[in-house]
Short mmCIF file of C-alpha atoms in Angstrom, two decimals:
data_model
loop_
_atom_site.label_atom_id
_atom_site.label_comp_id
_atom_site.label_asym_id
_atom_site.label_seq_id
_atom_site.Cartn_x
_atom_site.Cartn_y
_atom_site.Cartn_z
CA VAL M 16 -20.63 14.09 -0.74
CA ASN M 17 -21.98 12.72 -4.04
CA TYR M 18 -23.06 16.74 -5.81
CA ALA M 19 -23.24 18.41 -8.80
CA SER M 20 -25.13 21.20 -10.81
CA VAL M 21 -28.19 21.46 -12.99
CA SER M 22 -27.42 21.88 -17.06
CA ASP M 23 -28.34 24.72 -18.20
CA LYS M 24 -30.89 23.67 -20.71
CA SER M 25 -32.52 22.55 -17.55
CA LYS M 26 -36.45 24.44 -16.47
CA LYS M 27 -34.15 23.99 -12.13
CA PHE M 28 -31.13 25.83 -14.15
CA VAL M 29 -30.94 29.65 -12.74
CA PRO M 30 -28.91 32.15 -14.15
CA ASP M 31 -26.19 33.96 -12.48
CA ARG M 32 -26.22 31.89 -9.50
CA ASN M 33 -22.87 31.24 -8.18
CA ASP M 34 -21.84 27.86 -7.61
CA GLY M 35 -18.87 28.35 -5.34
CA GLU M 36 -21.23 30.63 -2.99
CA ASP M 37 -23.96 27.71 -3.74
CA VAL M 38 -21.58 25.17 -2.35
CA ASP M 39 -19.98 27.07 0.74
CA GLU M 40 -23.80 27.73 1.33
CA ILE M 41 -24.24 23.49 1.11
CA ILE M 42 -21.48 22.64 3.50
CA ARG M 43 -22.78 24.67 5.73
CA ARG M 44 -26.14 23.36 5.62
CA LEU M 45 -23.88 19.50 5.88
CA ARG M 46 -22.40 21.06 8.84
CA GLU M 47 -25.17 21.79 10.98
CA MET M 48 -26.08 18.01 10.53
CA PRO M 49 -26.71 16.08 13.61
CA GLN M 50 -24.72 13.20 13.00
CA VAL M 51 -22.18 15.18 10.86
CA GLU M 52 -18.70 16.10 12.78
CA ALA M 53 -17.22 17.96 10.72
CA VAL M 54 -17.10 19.49 6.71
CA GLY M 55 -14.09 20.23 4.79
CA ARG M 56 -13.83 20.85 1.40
CA SER M 57 -10.44 20.06 -1.33
CA ALA M 58 -9.41 19.47 -5.10
CA MET M 59 -10.50 15.90 -6.23
CA ASN M 60 -7.12 15.45 -5.64
CA GLY M 61 -7.03 14.87 -2.20
CA ILE M 62 -9.53 12.57 -0.99
CA PRO M 63 -8.29 9.41 0.01
CA HIS M 64 -7.77 6.88 -2.67
CA ASN M 65 -7.61 8.17 -5.30
CA TYR M 66 -4.87 8.02 -8.10
CA ASN M 67 -4.96 11.46 -9.10
CA TYR M 68 -1.69 13.59 -8.90
CA PHE M 69 -1.68 17.00 -9.61
CA GLY M 70 1.99 17.52 -10.23
CA ARG M 71 3.36 20.95 -8.95
CA TYR M 72 7.64 21.92 -9.37
CA PHE M 73 8.64 24.35 -6.59
CA HIS M 74 11.53 25.51 -4.57
CA LEU M 75 12.59 25.03 -1.18
CA MET M 76 14.61 28.09 0.18
CA ARG M 77 16.74 28.06 3.30
CA MET M 78 16.58 30.71 5.59
CA GLY M 79 18.31 32.94 6.18
CA ALA M 80 21.17 31.39 2.87
CA ASP M 81 20.44 31.19 -1.27
CA ASP M 82 20.61 28.27 -1.17
CA SER M 83 17.62 26.41 -2.88
CA VAL M 84 16.43 22.66 -4.29
CA LYS M 85 13.92 22.05 -7.01
CA ALA M 86 11.30 19.57 -5.61
CA GLY M 87 8.07 17.90 -7.50
CA ALA M 88 5.05 16.89 -5.17
CA ASN M 89 1.13 15.68 -5.89
CA ALA M 90 0.17 18.97 -4.83
CA ILE M 91 -3.03 19.06 -2.54
CA GLU M 92 -5.53 22.17 -2.06
CA VAL M 93 -7.89 21.89 0.91
CA THR M 94 -9.60 24.55 3.07
CA PRO M 95 -8.39 23.89 6.50
CA GLU M 96 -11.85 21.99 7.78
CA PHE M 97 -10.96 19.21 5.89
CA MET M 98 -7.60 18.07 8.37
CA ASP M 99 -10.65 17.78 10.65
CA VAL M 100 -11.79 15.29 8.48
CA VAL M 101 -9.13 13.44 7.10
CA SER M 102 -6.86 12.39 8.95
CA PHE M 103 -3.00 13.10 8.58
CA GLU M 104 -0.05 11.92 11.14
CA GLY M 105 1.83 14.97 11.97
CA ILE M 106 5.41 13.36 12.04
CA ALA M 107 5.26 15.88 15.79
CA GLY M 108 2.67 13.89 16.74
CA GLU M 109 0.23 17.30 15.39
CA THR M 110 -3.39 16.72 15.65
CA PRO M 111 -5.96 17.70 13.16
CA GLN M 112 -6.23 21.13 15.16
CA GLN M 113 -2.51 21.60 15.02
CA LEU M 114 -2.70 20.83 11.62
CA LYS M 115 -6.04 23.34 10.74
CA ALA M 116 -4.64 26.17 12.38
CA VAL M 117 -1.26 25.82 10.19
CA LEU M 118 -3.75 25.83 6.97
CA GLU M 119 -5.94 28.46 8.47
CA SER M 120 -2.34 30.74 8.92
CA GLY M 121 -1.51 30.36 5.61
CA LYS M 122 1.12 28.33 5.97
CA VAL M 123 1.36 25.27 3.55
CA ILE M 124 2.65 21.48 4.93
CA VAL M 125 4.56 18.62 3.27
CA SER M 126 4.95 15.39 3.50
CA GLU M 127 8.20 13.67 5.43
CA ASN M 128 9.69 12.82 1.89
CA VAL M 129 9.84 16.02 0.21
CA LEU M 130 13.42 15.92 -0.15
CA ALA M 131 13.82 12.33 -0.21
CA ASP M 132 15.55 12.41 -4.03
CA THR M 133 17.94 15.26 -2.95
CA MET M 134 18.81 15.66 0.46
CA PRO M 135 17.92 11.83 1.68
CA ASP M 136 19.66 12.25 5.02
CA TYR M 137 17.72 15.32 5.85
CA ASP M 138 16.31 15.34 9.10
CA ALA M 139 12.63 15.77 8.12
CA LYS M 140 11.71 17.69 11.37
CA LYS M 141 13.91 19.86 10.46
CA LEU M 142 11.98 21.61 7.70
CA PRO M 143 9.38 24.08 8.50
CA SER M 144 12.60 26.00 11.22
CA GLU M 145 14.78 25.95 7.97
CA TRP M 146 13.14 25.82 5.03
CA PHE M 147 10.35 27.89 3.10
CA TYR M 148 7.96 27.52 0.49
CA ARG M 149 8.62 29.32 -2.50
CA ASN M 150 6.37 28.66 -6.45
CA GLY M 151 4.69 32.00 -7.13
CA GLY M 152 5.64 33.12 -3.66
CA ASP M 153 6.57 32.56 -0.67
CA TYR M 154 5.45 30.34 2.15
CA ARG M 155 5.83 29.54 5.70
CA ILE M 156 6.39 25.05 6.06
CA GLY M 157 4.10 25.67 9.29
CA ALA M 158 4.20 21.52 9.80
CA VAL M 159 5.45 17.91 7.73
CA VAL M 160 2.92 14.49 8.09
CA ARG M 161 4.05 11.34 7.16
CA ALA M 162 4.54 10.21 3.44
CA ILE M 163 1.10 9.70 2.07
CA LYS M 164 0.26 6.57 0.36
CA ARG M 165 -2.00 5.76 -2.83
CA ASN M 166 -3.66 2.93 -1.83
CA ASP M 167 -2.79 -0.17 1.05
CA TYR M 168 -0.62 -1.70 -1.42
CA GLU M 169 2.02 0.65 -3.36
CA PRO M 170 4.92 2.57 -0.94
CA PRO M 171 4.90 6.96 -0.92
CA ARG M 172 5.20 7.21 -4.60
CA GLY M 173 6.27 11.06 -4.47
CA ALA M 174 6.20 13.40 -2.08
CA THR M 175 2.88 16.22 -1.05
CA VAL M 176 2.71 19.15 -0.65
CA ILE M 177 -0.80 20.19 1.36
CA ILE M 178 -2.14 23.60 0.68
CA PRO M 179 -4.46 26.48 1.89
CA LYS M 180 -7.14 26.48 -0.69
CA LEU M 181 -9.22 30.27 -1.46
CA ASN M 182 -11.25 29.61 -4.70
CA TYR M 183 -13.74 27.03 -5.76
CA SER M 184 -13.02 24.82 -8.68
CA LYS M 185 -15.69 22.40 -10.57
CA SER M 186 -14.19 19.67 -9.71
CA ASP M 187 -13.48 20.54 -5.85
CA ARG M 188 -14.98 17.45 -3.80
CA ILE M 189 -16.26 17.80 -0.01
CA ALA M 190 -15.73 14.74 2.36
CA ILE M 191 -17.90 15.02 5.94
CA LYS M 192 -16.71 13.18 8.95
CA LEU M 193 -20.06 12.08 10.85
CA LYS M 194 -20.49 10.68 14.48
CA PRO M 195 -20.20 6.80 14.54
CA GLY M 196 -23.06 4.33 14.22
CA SER M 197 -24.56 7.46 12.53
CA GLU M 198 -23.55 6.75 8.03
CA ALA M 199 -26.93 4.41 7.73
CA GLU M 200 -29.42 8.18 9.49
CA ALA M 201 -27.38 10.14 7.97
CA ARG M 202 -28.32 8.78 4.42
CA GLN M 203 -31.85 9.14 5.26
CA PHE M 204 -31.14 13.01 6.51
CA ILE M 205 -29.95 14.00 2.68
CA LYS M 206 -32.00 11.42 0.47
CA GLU M 207 -35.01 12.74 2.85
CA ASN M 208 -33.78 16.56 2.22
CA ALA M 209 -32.64 16.63 -0.88
CA ASP M 210 -34.68 19.09 -2.61
CA LYS M 211 -35.42 21.27 1.27
CA LEU M 212 -32.31 21.44 2.51
CA PHE M 213 -29.19 20.52 -0.50
CA HIS M 214 -30.33 21.92 -3.22
CA VAL M 215 -29.31 25.53 -3.80
CA GLY M 216 -29.33 27.50 -6.39
CA ASN M 217 -28.04 26.04 -9.28
CA MET M 218 -25.89 22.27 -7.28
CA TYR M 219 -27.15 19.69 -5.23
CA VAL M 220 -26.69 16.46 -3.27
CA LYS M 221 -27.06 13.37 -4.92
CA GLY M 222 -25.93 11.42 -1.98
CA LEU M 223 -22.78 9.45 -0.20
CA THR M 224 -20.10 7.79 -0.65
CA SER M 225 -18.66 5.99 2.50
CA ILE M 226 -15.06 5.65 1.71
CA GLU M 227 -14.65 2.51 2.15
CA GLN M 228 -16.24 2.04 -1.01
CA LEU M 229 -13.87 4.06 -2.34
CA ARG M 230 -11.10 1.70 -0.61
CA GLU M 231 -12.47 -0.95 -2.65
CA TYR M 232 -13.75 0.14 -5.97
CA ASN M 233 -9.56 1.93 -5.68
CA GLN M 234 -7.62 -1.43 -5.15
CA LEU M 235 -9.69 -3.91 -7.20
CA ASP M 236 -7.91 -4.71 -9.54
CA ILE M 237 -5.53 -4.57 -7.42
CA MET M 238 -6.85 -7.25 -4.93
CA HIS M 239 -7.56 -9.25 -8.35
CA THR M 240 -4.09 -9.27 -9.71
CA VAL M 241 -3.38 -10.22 -5.76
CA TYR M 242 -5.38 -13.32 -5.49
CA THR M 243 -4.42 -14.18 -9.51
CA THR M 244 -0.77 -13.76 -8.32
CA VAL M 245 -1.20 -15.71 -4.83
CA PHE M 246 -3.32 -18.47 -6.92
CA CYS M 247 -0.27 -18.38 -9.48
CA LEU M 248 2.84 -18.60 -6.96
CA LEU M 249 0.92 -21.70 -4.64
CA PHE M 250 0.59 -23.54 -8.02
CA LEU M 251 4.51 -23.02 -9.06
CA SER M 252 5.20 -23.57 -5.36
CA VAL M 253 3.18 -27.32 -5.39
CA SER M 254 5.14 -28.19 -8.69
CA ILE M 255 7.63 -27.57 -8.10
CA PHE M 256 8.11 -28.94 -4.22
CA MET M 257 6.49 -31.64 -5.57
CA GLY M 258 9.13 -32.85 -8.47
CA LEU M 259 11.89 -31.80 -5.29
CA LEU M 260 10.13 -34.26 -3.07
CA GLY M 261 9.11 -36.96 -6.09
CA THR M 262 13.45 -36.65 -6.74
CA PHE M 263 14.24 -37.72 -3.39
CA TRP M 264 11.95 -40.32 -2.69
CA PHE M 265 12.11 -41.52 -5.94
CA ARG M 266 16.38 -41.46 -5.43
CA THR M 267 16.15 -42.94 -1.59
CA GLN M 268 13.66 -46.31 -3.66
CA GLN M 269 16.42 -46.96 -5.37
CA ARG M 270 19.01 -47.23 -2.66
CA VAL M 271 17.04 -49.84 -0.61
CA SER M 272 19.64 -52.30 -1.36
CA GLU M 273 22.26 -50.18 -0.32
CA ILE M 274 20.19 -49.53 3.47
CA ALA M 275 19.99 -53.20 3.79
CA ILE M 276 23.30 -53.79 3.27
CA ARG M 277 24.49 -51.46 5.72
CA MET M 278 22.17 -52.77 8.07
CA VAL M 279 23.55 -56.00 8.45
CA ASN M 280 26.89 -54.92 8.33
CA GLY M 281 25.69 -53.22 11.65
CA ALA M 282 24.80 -49.58 10.52
CA THR M 283 21.15 -48.33 13.08
CA PRO M 284 19.04 -47.39 11.42
CA MET M 285 19.70 -43.73 13.10
CA ALA M 286 23.02 -43.58 10.94
CA VAL M 287 21.50 -44.82 7.79
CA LEU M 288 18.39 -41.87 8.08
CA ARG M 289 21.02 -39.50 9.06
CA ARG M 290 23.15 -40.62 6.37
CA LEU M 291 21.17 -39.91 3.50
CA MET M 292 19.71 -36.96 5.47
CA SER M 293 23.43 -35.12 5.29
CA GLU M 294 24.11 -35.76 1.78
CA GLY M 295 20.71 -34.65 0.25
CA LEU M 296 21.06 -31.37 2.52
CA LEU M 297 24.55 -31.63 1.00
CA LEU M 298 23.43 -30.95 -2.27
CA LEU M 299 21.17 -28.34 -1.00
CA LEU M 300 24.31 -26.54 0.60
CA VAL M 301 26.11 -27.36 -2.35
CA SER M 302 23.25 -25.11 -4.90
CA ALA M 303 22.05 -22.59 -2.70
CA PRO M 304 24.97 -19.93 -2.50
CA PHE M 305 24.85 -20.52 -6.93
CA SER M 306 20.94 -19.42 -6.21
CA LEU M 307 21.47 -16.79 -4.87
CA GLY M 308 24.23 -14.73 -6.35
CA ILE M 309 22.17 -15.40 -9.42
CA GLU M 310 19.06 -13.86 -7.45
CA LEU M 311 21.29 -10.88 -6.30
CA LEU M 312 22.55 -9.96 -9.93
CA LEU M 313 19.20 -9.37 -11.15
CA TRP M 314 18.03 -7.59 -8.10
CA HIS M 315 21.21 -5.50 -8.61
CA TYR M 316 20.66 -4.70 -12.43
CA ASP M 317 16.57 -4.26 -11.70
CA VAL M 318 15.77 -7.37 -13.76
CA VAL M 319 13.54 -8.58 -10.87
CA MET M 320 10.07 -5.61 -10.66
CA LEU M 321 7.70 -5.09 -7.88
CA GLU M 322 4.72 -3.27 -8.41
CA TRP M 323 3.63 -3.11 -5.34
CA GLY M 324 6.44 -2.06 -2.93
CA GLU M 325 10.35 -2.97 -3.67
CA LEU M 326 12.72 -4.93 -2.71
CA ASP M 327 14.79 -4.74 0.38
CA MET M 328 17.66 -6.15 2.26
CA PRO M 329 15.42 -7.90 4.74
CA LEU M 330 12.28 -8.80 2.96
CA PHE M 331 15.45 -10.26 0.05
CA VAL M 332 16.86 -12.44 3.64
CA VAL M 333 13.05 -13.57 4.68
CA THR M 334 12.57 -14.88 0.91
CA SER M 335 15.29 -16.90 1.40
CA VAL M 336 15.88 -18.43 4.44
CA ALA M 337 11.85 -19.29 4.29
CA THR M 338 12.79 -20.85 0.47
CA PHE M 339 15.40 -22.29 1.70
CA ALA M 340 14.02 -24.16 5.02
CA LEU M 341 11.08 -25.24 2.19
CA LEU M 342 13.48 -27.02 0.16
CA ALA M 343 15.21 -28.45 2.89
CA LEU M 344 11.54 -29.71 4.67
CA MET M 345 10.82 -31.22 0.47
CA ILE M 346 13.93 -32.83 0.93
CA ALA M 347 14.01 -34.52 4.35
CA LEU M 348 10.72 -35.88 3.58
CA GLY M 349 11.19 -37.02 0.70
CA ILE M 350 14.11 -39.49 2.27
CA TRP M 351 12.68 -40.64 5.27
CA PHE M 352 9.30 -41.83 3.87
CA PRO M 353 11.39 -44.29 1.37
CA ALA M 354 14.16 -44.71 3.98
CA ARG M 355 11.71 -45.36 6.36
CA LYS M 356 9.91 -48.08 4.19
CA ALA M 357 12.83 -49.79 3.77
CA MET M 358 14.42 -50.05 7.45
CA HIS M 359 11.51 -52.37 8.23
CA VAL M 360 12.00 -54.91 6.54
CA ASN M 361 14.05 -57.71 6.56
CA PRO M 362 17.25 -57.40 4.85
CA ALA M 363 17.49 -60.43 3.77
CA GLU M 364 14.26 -60.74 1.36
CA ILE M 365 16.38 -57.33 0.05
CA MET M 366 19.22 -59.16 -0.82
CA ASN M 367 17.31 -62.20 -1.89
CA ASN M 368 15.33 -59.95 -4.46
CA GLU M 369 18.11 -58.32 -5.87
#
């Protein structure tokens, strides 16, 4: 929900108003809209698909012991009703209503990777029963949710702690969940009643922005980079593979007389082709270990940088196998076409030309 406050220089400005109370009244009126299922308020970093990060350091204290772990996370303050609007996935299968109840009870919610840096093998499901959150006070951990991503391309960056929001801040955001198929009707309703229902004190609603619009805006630069990267990779791949194809094509054409001699001496076309193919693939097999070794060294020393993810062994194996298969295909095609043509020519003609 896009909302703003009237400038104190405007004639419509009403002095001695409490903005927090006015926002709460707007939220109440939004909740009464027939198109709305739920309404919640959060800090500006609580809305999905944004890069705002409110870092907070805290301690996780082990229950019944003096053991503690210092951790850092993106602290998101939300009202309990926000859980009904934005779906967080609890690792124990908690529903939005259960997560809402956790915040209503004054407990906090943490993401599963909150101990990833200090205790990477720890079972996150044990967090609520074994640890509590300390930051200016002690709070029980009520639930654990899946690690939260900023967009569709990056892996989760750091941990998240979701804290019950008590006080209003000017940077707060209001989010609503609409009933299926009612977005156009909700936009029209707010537009028609902007002055009557959704202007309270000095606060007023300007309109709606869908989460999908935020997602597209958030990922616009990334998508442009992805398209550019894919185009460059395709261009390089075509150039490299066509060059490889041409190299073996030319190499096979230079051996036409050899093919003729072998066929004159009784070699079958399949035997000749098999010999040429095996030579080309043998060259690939000899060079592949050196290339893989260089790639592994680059990976080990973090020379390979991925902007939106991490290179792991399964990805390395898949890309290496795919590259090897494409190279083998280009070599096979570069040998098969000219060899097939040479084997259909009369060997006597070839030898006469030689």
